[in-house]
Coordinates of N, CA and C in Angstrom, one line a residue:
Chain A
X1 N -43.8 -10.3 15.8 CA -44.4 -9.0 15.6 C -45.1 -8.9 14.2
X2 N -45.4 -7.6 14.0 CA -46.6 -7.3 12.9 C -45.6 -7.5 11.8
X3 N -45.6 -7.8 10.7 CA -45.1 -8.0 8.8 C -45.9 -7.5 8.2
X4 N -45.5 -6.4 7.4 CA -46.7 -5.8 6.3 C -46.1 -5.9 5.2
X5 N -46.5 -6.9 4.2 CA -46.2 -6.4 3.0 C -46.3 -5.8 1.6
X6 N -46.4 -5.0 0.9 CA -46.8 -4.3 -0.2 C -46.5 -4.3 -1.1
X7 N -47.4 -4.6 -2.5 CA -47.3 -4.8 -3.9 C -47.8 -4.0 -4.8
X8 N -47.0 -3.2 -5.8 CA -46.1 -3.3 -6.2 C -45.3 -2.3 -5.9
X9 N -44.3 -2.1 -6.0 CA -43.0 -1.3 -5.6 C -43.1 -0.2 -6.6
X10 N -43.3 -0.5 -7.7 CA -43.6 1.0 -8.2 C -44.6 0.6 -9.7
X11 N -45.4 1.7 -9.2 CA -46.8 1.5 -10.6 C -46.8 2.6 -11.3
X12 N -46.9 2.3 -13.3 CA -47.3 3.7 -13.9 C -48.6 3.5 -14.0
X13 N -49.5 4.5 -14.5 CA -50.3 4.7 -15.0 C -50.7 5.9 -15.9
X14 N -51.4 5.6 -16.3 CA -51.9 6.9 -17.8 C -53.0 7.7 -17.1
X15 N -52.9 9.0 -17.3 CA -53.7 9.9 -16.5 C -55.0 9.7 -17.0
X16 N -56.0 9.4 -16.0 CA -57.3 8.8 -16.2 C -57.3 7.3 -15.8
X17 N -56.6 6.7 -15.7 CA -56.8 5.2 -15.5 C -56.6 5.2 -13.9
X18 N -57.4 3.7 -13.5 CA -57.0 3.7 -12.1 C -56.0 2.8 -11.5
X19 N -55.3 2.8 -10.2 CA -54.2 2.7 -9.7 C -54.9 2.0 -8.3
X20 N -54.1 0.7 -8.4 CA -54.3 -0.1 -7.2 C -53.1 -0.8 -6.6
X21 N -53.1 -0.6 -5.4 CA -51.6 -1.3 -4.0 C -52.7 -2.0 -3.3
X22 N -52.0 -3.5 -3.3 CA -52.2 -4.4 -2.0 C -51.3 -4.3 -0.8
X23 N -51.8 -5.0 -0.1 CA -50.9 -4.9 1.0 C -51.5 -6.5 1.9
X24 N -50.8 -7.2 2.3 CA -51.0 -8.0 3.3 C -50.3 -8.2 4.5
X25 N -51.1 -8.5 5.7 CA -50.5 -8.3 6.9 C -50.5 -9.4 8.2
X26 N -49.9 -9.5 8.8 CA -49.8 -11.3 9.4 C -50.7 -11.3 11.0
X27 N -50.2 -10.2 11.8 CA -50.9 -10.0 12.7 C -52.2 -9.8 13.1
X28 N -53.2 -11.1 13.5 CA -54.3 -11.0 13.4 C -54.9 -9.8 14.4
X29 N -54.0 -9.3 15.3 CA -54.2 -8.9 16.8 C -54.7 -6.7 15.8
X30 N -54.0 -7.2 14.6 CA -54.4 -5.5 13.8 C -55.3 -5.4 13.7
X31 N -56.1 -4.1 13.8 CA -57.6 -3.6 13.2 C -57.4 -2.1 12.7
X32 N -56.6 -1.5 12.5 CA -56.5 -0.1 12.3 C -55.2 -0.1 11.1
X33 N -55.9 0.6 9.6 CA -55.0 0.2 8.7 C -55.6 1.8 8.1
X34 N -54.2 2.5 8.3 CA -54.1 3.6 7.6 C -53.2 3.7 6.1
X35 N -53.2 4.5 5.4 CA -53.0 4.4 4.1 C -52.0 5.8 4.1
X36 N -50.4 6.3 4.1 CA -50.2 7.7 3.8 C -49.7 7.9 2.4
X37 N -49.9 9.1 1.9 CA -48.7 9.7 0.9 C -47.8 10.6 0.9
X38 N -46.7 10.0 0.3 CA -45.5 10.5 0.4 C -45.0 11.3 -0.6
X39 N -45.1 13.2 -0.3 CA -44.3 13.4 -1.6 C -42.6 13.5 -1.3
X40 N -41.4 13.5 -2.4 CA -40.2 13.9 -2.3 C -39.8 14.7 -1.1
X41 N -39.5 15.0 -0.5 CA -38.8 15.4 1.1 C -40.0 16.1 1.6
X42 N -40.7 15.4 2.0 CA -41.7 15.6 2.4 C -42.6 14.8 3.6
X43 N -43.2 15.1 4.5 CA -44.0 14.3 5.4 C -44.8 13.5 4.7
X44 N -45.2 12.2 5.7 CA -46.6 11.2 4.9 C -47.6 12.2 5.6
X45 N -48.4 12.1 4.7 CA -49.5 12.4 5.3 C -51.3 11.2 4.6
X46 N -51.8 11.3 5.8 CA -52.5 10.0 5.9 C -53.5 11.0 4.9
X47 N -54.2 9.8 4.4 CA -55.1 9.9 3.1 C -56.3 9.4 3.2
X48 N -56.4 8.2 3.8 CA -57.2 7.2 3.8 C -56.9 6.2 5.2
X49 N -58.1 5.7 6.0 CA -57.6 4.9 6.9 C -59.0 3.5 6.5
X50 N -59.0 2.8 7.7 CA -60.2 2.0 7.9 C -60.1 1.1 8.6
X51 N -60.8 0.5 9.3 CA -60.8 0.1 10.9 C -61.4 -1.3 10.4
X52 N -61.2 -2.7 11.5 CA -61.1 -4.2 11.1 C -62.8 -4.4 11.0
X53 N -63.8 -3.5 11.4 CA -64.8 -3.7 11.6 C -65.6 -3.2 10.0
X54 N -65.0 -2.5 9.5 CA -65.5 -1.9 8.0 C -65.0 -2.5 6.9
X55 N -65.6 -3.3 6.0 CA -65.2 -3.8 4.7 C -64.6 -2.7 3.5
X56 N -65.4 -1.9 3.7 CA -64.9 -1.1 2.8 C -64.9 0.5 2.7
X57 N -64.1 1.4 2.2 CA -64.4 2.4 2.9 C -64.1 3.9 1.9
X58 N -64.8 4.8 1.6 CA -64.5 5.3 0.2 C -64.1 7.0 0.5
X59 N -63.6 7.7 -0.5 CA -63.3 9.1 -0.2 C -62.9 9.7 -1.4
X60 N -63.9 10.7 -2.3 CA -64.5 10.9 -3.2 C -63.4 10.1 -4.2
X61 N -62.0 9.8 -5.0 CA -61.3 9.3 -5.9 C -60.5 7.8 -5.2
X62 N -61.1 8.3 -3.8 CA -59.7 7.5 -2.7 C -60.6 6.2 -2.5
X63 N -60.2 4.6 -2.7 CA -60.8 3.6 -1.5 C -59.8 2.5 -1.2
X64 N -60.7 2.0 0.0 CA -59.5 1.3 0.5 C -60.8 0.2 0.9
X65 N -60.2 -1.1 0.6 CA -61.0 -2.6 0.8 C -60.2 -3.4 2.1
X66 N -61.1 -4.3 2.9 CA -60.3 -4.7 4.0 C -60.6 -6.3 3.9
X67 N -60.2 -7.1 3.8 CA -60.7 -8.6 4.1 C -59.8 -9.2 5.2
X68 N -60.4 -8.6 6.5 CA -59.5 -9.5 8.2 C -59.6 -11.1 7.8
X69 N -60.5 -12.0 7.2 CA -60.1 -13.1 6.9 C -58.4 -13.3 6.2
X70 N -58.3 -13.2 5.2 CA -57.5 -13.1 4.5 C -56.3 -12.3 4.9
X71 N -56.9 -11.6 5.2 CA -55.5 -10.7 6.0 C -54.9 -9.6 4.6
X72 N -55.9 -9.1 3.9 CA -55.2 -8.1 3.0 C -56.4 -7.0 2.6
X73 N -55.5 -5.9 2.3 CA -56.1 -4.6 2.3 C -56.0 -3.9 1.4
X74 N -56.4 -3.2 0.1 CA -56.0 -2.4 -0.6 C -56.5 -1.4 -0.5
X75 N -55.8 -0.2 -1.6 CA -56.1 0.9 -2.1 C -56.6 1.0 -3.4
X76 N -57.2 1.7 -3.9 CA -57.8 1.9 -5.1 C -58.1 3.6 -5.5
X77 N -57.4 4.3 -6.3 CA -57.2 5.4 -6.6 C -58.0 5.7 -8.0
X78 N -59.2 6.0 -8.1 CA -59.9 6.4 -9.8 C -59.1 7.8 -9.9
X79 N -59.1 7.3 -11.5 CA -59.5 8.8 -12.2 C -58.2 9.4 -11.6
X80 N -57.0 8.8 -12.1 CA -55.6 9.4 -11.7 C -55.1 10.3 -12.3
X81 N -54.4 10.9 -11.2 CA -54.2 12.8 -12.2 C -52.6 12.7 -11.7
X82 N -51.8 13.6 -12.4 CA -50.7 13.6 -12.2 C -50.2 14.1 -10.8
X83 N -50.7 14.8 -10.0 CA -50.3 15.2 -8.6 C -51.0 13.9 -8.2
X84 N -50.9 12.9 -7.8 CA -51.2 11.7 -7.6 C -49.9 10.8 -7.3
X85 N -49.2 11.3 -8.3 CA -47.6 10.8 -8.5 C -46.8 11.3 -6.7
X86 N -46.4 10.2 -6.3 CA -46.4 10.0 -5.1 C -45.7 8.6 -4.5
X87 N -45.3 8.6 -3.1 CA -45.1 7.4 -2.5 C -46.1 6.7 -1.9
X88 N -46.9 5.8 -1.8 CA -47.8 5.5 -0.9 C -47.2 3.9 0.0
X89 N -47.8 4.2 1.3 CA -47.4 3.6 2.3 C -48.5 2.7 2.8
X90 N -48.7 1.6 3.2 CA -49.9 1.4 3.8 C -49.4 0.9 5.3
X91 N -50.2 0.6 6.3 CA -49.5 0.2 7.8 C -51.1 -0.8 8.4
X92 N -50.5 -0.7 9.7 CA -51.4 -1.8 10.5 C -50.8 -1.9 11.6
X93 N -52.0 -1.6 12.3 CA -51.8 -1.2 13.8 C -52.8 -2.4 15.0
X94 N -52.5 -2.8 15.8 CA -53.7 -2.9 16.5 C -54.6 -1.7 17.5
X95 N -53.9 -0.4 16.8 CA -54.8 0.7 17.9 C -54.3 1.1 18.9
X96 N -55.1 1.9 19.3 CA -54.5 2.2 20.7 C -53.1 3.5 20.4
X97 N -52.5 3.1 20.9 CA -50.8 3.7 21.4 C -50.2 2.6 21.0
X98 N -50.5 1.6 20.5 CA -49.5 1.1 20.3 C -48.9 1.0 18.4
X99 N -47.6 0.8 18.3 CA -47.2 1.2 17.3 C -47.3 0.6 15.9
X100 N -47.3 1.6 14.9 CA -48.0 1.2 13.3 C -46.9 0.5 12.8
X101 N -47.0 -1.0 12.0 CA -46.2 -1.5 10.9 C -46.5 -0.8 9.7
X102 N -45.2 -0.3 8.8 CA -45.5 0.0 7.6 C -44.9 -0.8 6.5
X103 N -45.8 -0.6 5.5 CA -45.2 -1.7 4.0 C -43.8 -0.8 3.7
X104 N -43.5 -1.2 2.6 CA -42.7 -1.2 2.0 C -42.2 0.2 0.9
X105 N -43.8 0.4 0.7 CA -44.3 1.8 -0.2 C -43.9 1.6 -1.2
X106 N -45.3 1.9 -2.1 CA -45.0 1.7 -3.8 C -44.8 3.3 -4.3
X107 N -44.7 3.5 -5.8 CA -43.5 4.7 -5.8 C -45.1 4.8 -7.2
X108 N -46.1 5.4 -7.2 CA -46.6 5.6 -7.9 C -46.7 6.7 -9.2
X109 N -46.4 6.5 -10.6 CA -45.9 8.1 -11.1 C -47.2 7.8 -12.3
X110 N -48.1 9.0 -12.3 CA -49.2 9.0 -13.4 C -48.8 9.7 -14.6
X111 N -48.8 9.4 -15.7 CA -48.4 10.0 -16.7 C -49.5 10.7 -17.4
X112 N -49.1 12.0 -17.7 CA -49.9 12.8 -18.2 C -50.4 12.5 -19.7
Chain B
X1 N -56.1 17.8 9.7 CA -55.3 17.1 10.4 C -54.5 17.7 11.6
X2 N -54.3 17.4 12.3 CA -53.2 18.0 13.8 C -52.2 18.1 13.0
X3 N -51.4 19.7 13.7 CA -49.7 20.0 13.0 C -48.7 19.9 13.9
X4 N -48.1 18.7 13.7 CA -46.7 18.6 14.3 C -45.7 19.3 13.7
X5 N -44.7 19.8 14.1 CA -43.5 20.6 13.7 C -42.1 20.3 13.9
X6 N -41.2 20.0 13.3 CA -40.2 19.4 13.5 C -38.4 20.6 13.3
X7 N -37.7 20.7 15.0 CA -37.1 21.6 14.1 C -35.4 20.7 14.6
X8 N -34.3 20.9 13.7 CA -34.3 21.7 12.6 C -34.9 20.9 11.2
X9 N -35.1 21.6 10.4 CA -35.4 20.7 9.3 C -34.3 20.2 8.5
X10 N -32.8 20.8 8.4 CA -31.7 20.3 8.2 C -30.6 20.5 9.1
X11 N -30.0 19.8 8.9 CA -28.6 20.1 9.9 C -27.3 19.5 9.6
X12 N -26.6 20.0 9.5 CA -24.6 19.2 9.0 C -24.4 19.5 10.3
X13 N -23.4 18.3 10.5 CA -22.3 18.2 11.7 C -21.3 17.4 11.4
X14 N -20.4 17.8 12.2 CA -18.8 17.1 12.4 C -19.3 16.0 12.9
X15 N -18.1 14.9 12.6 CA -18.2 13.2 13.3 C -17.8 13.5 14.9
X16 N -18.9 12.8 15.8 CA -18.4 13.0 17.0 C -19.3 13.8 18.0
X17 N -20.2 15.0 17.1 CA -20.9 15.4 18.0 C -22.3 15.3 17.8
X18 N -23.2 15.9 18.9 CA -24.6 15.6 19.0 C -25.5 16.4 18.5
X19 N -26.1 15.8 17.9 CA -27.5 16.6 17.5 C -28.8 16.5 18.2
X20 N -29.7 18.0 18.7 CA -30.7 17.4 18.9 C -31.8 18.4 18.1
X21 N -32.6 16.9 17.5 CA -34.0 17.2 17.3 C -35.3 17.1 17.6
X22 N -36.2 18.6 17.5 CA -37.3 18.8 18.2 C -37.9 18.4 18.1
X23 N -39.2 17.6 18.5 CA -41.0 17.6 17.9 C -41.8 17.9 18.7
X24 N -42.8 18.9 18.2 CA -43.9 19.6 19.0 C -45.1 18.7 18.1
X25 N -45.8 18.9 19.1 CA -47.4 18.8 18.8 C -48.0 19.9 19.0
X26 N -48.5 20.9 18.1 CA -49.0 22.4 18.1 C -50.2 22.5 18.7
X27 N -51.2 21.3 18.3 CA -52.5 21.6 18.5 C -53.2 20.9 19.0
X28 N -52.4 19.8 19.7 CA -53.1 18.8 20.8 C -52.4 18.2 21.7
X29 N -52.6 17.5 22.6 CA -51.9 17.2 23.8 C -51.5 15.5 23.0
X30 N -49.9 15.3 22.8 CA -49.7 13.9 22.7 C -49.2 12.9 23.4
X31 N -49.8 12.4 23.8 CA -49.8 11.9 24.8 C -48.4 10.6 24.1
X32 N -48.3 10.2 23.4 CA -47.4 9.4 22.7 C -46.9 9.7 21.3
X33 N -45.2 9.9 21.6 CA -44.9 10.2 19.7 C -44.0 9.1 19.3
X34 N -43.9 9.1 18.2 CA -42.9 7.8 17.6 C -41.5 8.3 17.0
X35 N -40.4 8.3 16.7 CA -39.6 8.2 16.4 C -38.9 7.5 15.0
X36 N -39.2 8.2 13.9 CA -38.8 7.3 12.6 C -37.4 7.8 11.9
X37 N -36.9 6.9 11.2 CA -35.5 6.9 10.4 C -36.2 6.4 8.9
X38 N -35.4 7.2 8.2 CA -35.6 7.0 6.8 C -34.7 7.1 5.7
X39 N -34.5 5.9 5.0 CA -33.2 6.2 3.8 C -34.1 6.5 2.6
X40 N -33.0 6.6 2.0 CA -33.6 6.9 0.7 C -34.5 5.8 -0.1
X41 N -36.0 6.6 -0.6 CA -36.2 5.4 -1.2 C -37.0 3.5 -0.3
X42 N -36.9 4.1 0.9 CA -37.3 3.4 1.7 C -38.3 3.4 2.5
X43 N -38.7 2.5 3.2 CA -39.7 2.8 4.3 C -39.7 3.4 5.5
X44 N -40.5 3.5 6.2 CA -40.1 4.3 7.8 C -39.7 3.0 8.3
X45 N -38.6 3.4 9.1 CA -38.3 2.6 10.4 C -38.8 3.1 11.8
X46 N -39.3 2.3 12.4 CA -39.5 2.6 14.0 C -38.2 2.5 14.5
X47 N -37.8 3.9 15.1 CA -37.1 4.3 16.2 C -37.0 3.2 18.0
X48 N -38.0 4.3 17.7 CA -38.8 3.9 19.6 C -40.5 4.8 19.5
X49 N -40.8 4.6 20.7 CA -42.2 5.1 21.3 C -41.5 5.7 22.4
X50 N -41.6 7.2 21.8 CA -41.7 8.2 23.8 C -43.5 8.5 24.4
X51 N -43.3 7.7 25.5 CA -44.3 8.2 26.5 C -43.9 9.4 27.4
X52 N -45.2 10.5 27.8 CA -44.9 11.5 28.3 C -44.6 11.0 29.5
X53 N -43.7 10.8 30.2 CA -43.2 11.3 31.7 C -42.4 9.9 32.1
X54 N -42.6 9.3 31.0 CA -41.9 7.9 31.3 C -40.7 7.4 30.6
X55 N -40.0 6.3 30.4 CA -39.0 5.9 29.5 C -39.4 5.8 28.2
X56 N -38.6 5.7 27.2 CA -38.8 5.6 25.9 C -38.9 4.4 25.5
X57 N -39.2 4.0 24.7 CA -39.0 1.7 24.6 C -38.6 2.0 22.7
X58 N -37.6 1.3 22.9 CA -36.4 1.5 22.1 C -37.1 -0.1 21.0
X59 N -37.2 0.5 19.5 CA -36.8 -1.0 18.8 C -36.0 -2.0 19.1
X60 N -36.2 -3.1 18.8 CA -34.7 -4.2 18.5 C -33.7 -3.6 17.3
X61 N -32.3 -3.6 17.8 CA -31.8 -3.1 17.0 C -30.9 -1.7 17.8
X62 N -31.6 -0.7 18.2 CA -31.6 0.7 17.9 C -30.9 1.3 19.6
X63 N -30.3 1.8 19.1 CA -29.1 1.8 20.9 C -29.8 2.9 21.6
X64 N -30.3 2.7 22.5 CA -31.1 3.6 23.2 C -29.9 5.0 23.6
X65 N -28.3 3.6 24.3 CA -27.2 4.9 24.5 C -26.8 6.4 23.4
X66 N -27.3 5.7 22.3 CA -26.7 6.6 20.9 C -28.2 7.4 20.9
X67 N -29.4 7.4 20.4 CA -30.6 8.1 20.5 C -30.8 8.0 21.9
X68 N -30.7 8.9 22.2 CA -31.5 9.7 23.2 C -32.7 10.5 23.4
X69 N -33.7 9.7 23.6 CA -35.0 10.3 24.1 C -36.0 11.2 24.9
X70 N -36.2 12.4 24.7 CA -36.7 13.2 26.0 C -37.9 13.0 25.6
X71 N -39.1 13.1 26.4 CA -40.2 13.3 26.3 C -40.9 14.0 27.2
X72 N -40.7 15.6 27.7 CA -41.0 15.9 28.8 C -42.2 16.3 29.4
X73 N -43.0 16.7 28.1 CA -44.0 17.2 28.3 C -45.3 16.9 27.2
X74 N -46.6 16.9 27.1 CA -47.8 16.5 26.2 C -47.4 17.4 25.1
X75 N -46.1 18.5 24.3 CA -46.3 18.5 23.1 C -44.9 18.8 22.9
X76 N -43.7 18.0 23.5 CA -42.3 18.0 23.0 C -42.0 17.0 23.1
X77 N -41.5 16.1 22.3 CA -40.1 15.2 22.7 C -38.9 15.6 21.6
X78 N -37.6 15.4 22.5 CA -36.7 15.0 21.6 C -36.2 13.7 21.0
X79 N -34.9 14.1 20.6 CA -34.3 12.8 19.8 C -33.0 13.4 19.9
X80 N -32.2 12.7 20.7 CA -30.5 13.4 20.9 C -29.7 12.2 20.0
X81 N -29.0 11.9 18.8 CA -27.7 11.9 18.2 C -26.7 11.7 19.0
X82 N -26.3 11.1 19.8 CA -24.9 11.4 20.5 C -23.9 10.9 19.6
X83 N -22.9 11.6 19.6 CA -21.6 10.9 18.8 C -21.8 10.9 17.1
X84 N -22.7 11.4 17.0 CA -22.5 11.3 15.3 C -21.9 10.6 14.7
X85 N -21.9 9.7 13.8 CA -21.0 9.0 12.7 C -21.8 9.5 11.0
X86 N -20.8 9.3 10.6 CA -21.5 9.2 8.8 C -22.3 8.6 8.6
X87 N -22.8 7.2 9.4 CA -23.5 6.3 8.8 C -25.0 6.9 9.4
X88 N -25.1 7.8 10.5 CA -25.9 7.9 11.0 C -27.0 9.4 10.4
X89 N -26.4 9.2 9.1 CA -27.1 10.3 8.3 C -27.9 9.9 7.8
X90 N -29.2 10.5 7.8 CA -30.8 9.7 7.1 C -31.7 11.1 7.5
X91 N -32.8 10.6 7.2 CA -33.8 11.7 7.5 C -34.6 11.0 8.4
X92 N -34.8 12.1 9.3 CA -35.6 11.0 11.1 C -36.9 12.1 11.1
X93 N -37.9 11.1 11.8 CA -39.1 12.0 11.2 C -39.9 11.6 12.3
X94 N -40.6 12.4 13.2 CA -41.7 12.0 14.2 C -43.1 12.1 13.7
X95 N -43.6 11.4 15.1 CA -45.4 11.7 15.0 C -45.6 11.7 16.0
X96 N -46.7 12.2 16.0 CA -47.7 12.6 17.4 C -49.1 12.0 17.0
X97 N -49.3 11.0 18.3 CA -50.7 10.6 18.9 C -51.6 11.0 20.2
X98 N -52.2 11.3 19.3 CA -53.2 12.0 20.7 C -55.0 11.4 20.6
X99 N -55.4 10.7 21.5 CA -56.7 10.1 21.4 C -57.5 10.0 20.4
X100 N -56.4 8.8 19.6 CA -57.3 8.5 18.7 C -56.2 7.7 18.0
X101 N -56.1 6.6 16.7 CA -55.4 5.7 16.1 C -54.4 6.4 15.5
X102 N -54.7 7.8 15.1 CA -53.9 8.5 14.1 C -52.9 8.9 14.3
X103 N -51.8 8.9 13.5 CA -50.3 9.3 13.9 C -50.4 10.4 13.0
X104 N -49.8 11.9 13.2 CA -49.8 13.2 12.2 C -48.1 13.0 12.5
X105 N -47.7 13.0 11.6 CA -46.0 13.4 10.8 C -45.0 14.5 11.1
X106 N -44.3 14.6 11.4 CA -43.7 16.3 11.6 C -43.4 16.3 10.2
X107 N -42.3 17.4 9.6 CA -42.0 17.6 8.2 C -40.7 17.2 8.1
X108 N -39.6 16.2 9.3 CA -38.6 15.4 9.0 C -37.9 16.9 9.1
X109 N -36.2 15.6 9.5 CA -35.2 16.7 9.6 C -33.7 15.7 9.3
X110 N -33.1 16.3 8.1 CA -32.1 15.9 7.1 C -31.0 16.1 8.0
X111 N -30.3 15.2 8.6 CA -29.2 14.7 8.9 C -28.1 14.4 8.5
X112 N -27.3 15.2 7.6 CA -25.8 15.2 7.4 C -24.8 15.4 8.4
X113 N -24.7 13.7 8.5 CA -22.9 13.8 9.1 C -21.2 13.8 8.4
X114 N -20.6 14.8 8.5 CA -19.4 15.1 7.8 C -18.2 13.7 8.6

């Protein structure tokens, strides 16, 4: 089955700097790699996705890079603000109905 | 995004009995929801996948006898607890898919077993 794994487990940053999670994934058969955030008892809610066909994919502070060679995907957060401070999750799916692997989730806290 | 709804959002019980928890899909037909557990601090775990009108297909691992799955219709499934133990306290959290890759989240429902 699918392995996702994600780096680093937990990131600071200084408000205004940018914030980046890898993620690598084993399953060549994935093409659908969603990105959620997690606050404290709270639902993920997706943020960012991007499909095996798109290298790269942006959303005005939000991006997310894909290399299917390699098999890894990140996120890239500019211009970090403290409601930013968050869980982030990344996954990988092959589509369809069938079901998302998720990483590990890094524990991001921006400091004001 | 589509709103799934999850009820109850908390719940205590005694060791021994069953809990069931809801998920709707409010605002589209889902045709498939997932089933997640979560500890603290951790990642989602896959439950199972309920298909509407069919069986559920249970992870490795995860006792289909103890979770019990309904899926009866394009915007409910359950998740039935039988037997409660302590250890079986976590926060379980669905989603709903509906024509398209995207899974929408319910808002989880906190699981204390006494």
């Amino acid at each position: 089955g699918e392995n996702v794994e994600q780096h680093p487990s937990t990131l600071s940053v200084q408000e205004g700097d940018s914030a980046v999670i890898k993620c690598t994934y084993s399953d060549s058969a994935s093409n659908y790699f969603p990105w959620y955030k997690q606050e404290l008892g709270k639902r993920p809610q997706l943020i960012i996705d991007i499909r095996s066909n798109v290298g790269e994919k942006k959303d005005q502070r939000i991006a997310v890079t894909l290399n299917k060679t390699a098999k890894h995907f990140s996120l890239h957060i500019t211009e970090t603000q403290p409601e930013d401070s968050a869980v982030y999750f990344c996954a990988a799916s092959p589509g369809g109905y069938q079901k998302v692997t998720f990483g590990t989730g890094t524990k991001l806290q921006v400091i004001p | 995004g589509a709103v799934v709804s999850q009820h109850p959002s908390r719940v205590i019980c005694k060791s021994g009995t069953s809990v069931k928890i809801e998920c709707r899909s409010l605002d589209f037909q889902a045709t498939t929801m997932f089933w997640y557990r979560q500890f603290p601090k951790k990642s989602l775990m896959l439950m199972a996948t309920s298909n509407e009108g069919s069986k559920a297909t249970y992870e490795q691992g995860v006792e289909k006898d103890k979770f019990l799955i309904n899926h009866a219709s394009l915007t409910l499934s359950t998740l039935t607890v039988t037997s409660a133990h302590p250890e079986d306290s976590s926060f379980y959290i669905c989603s709903s898919q509906g024509g398209t890759d995207t899974q929408y989240f319910g808002p989880g429902t906190r699981l204390t077993v006494l």
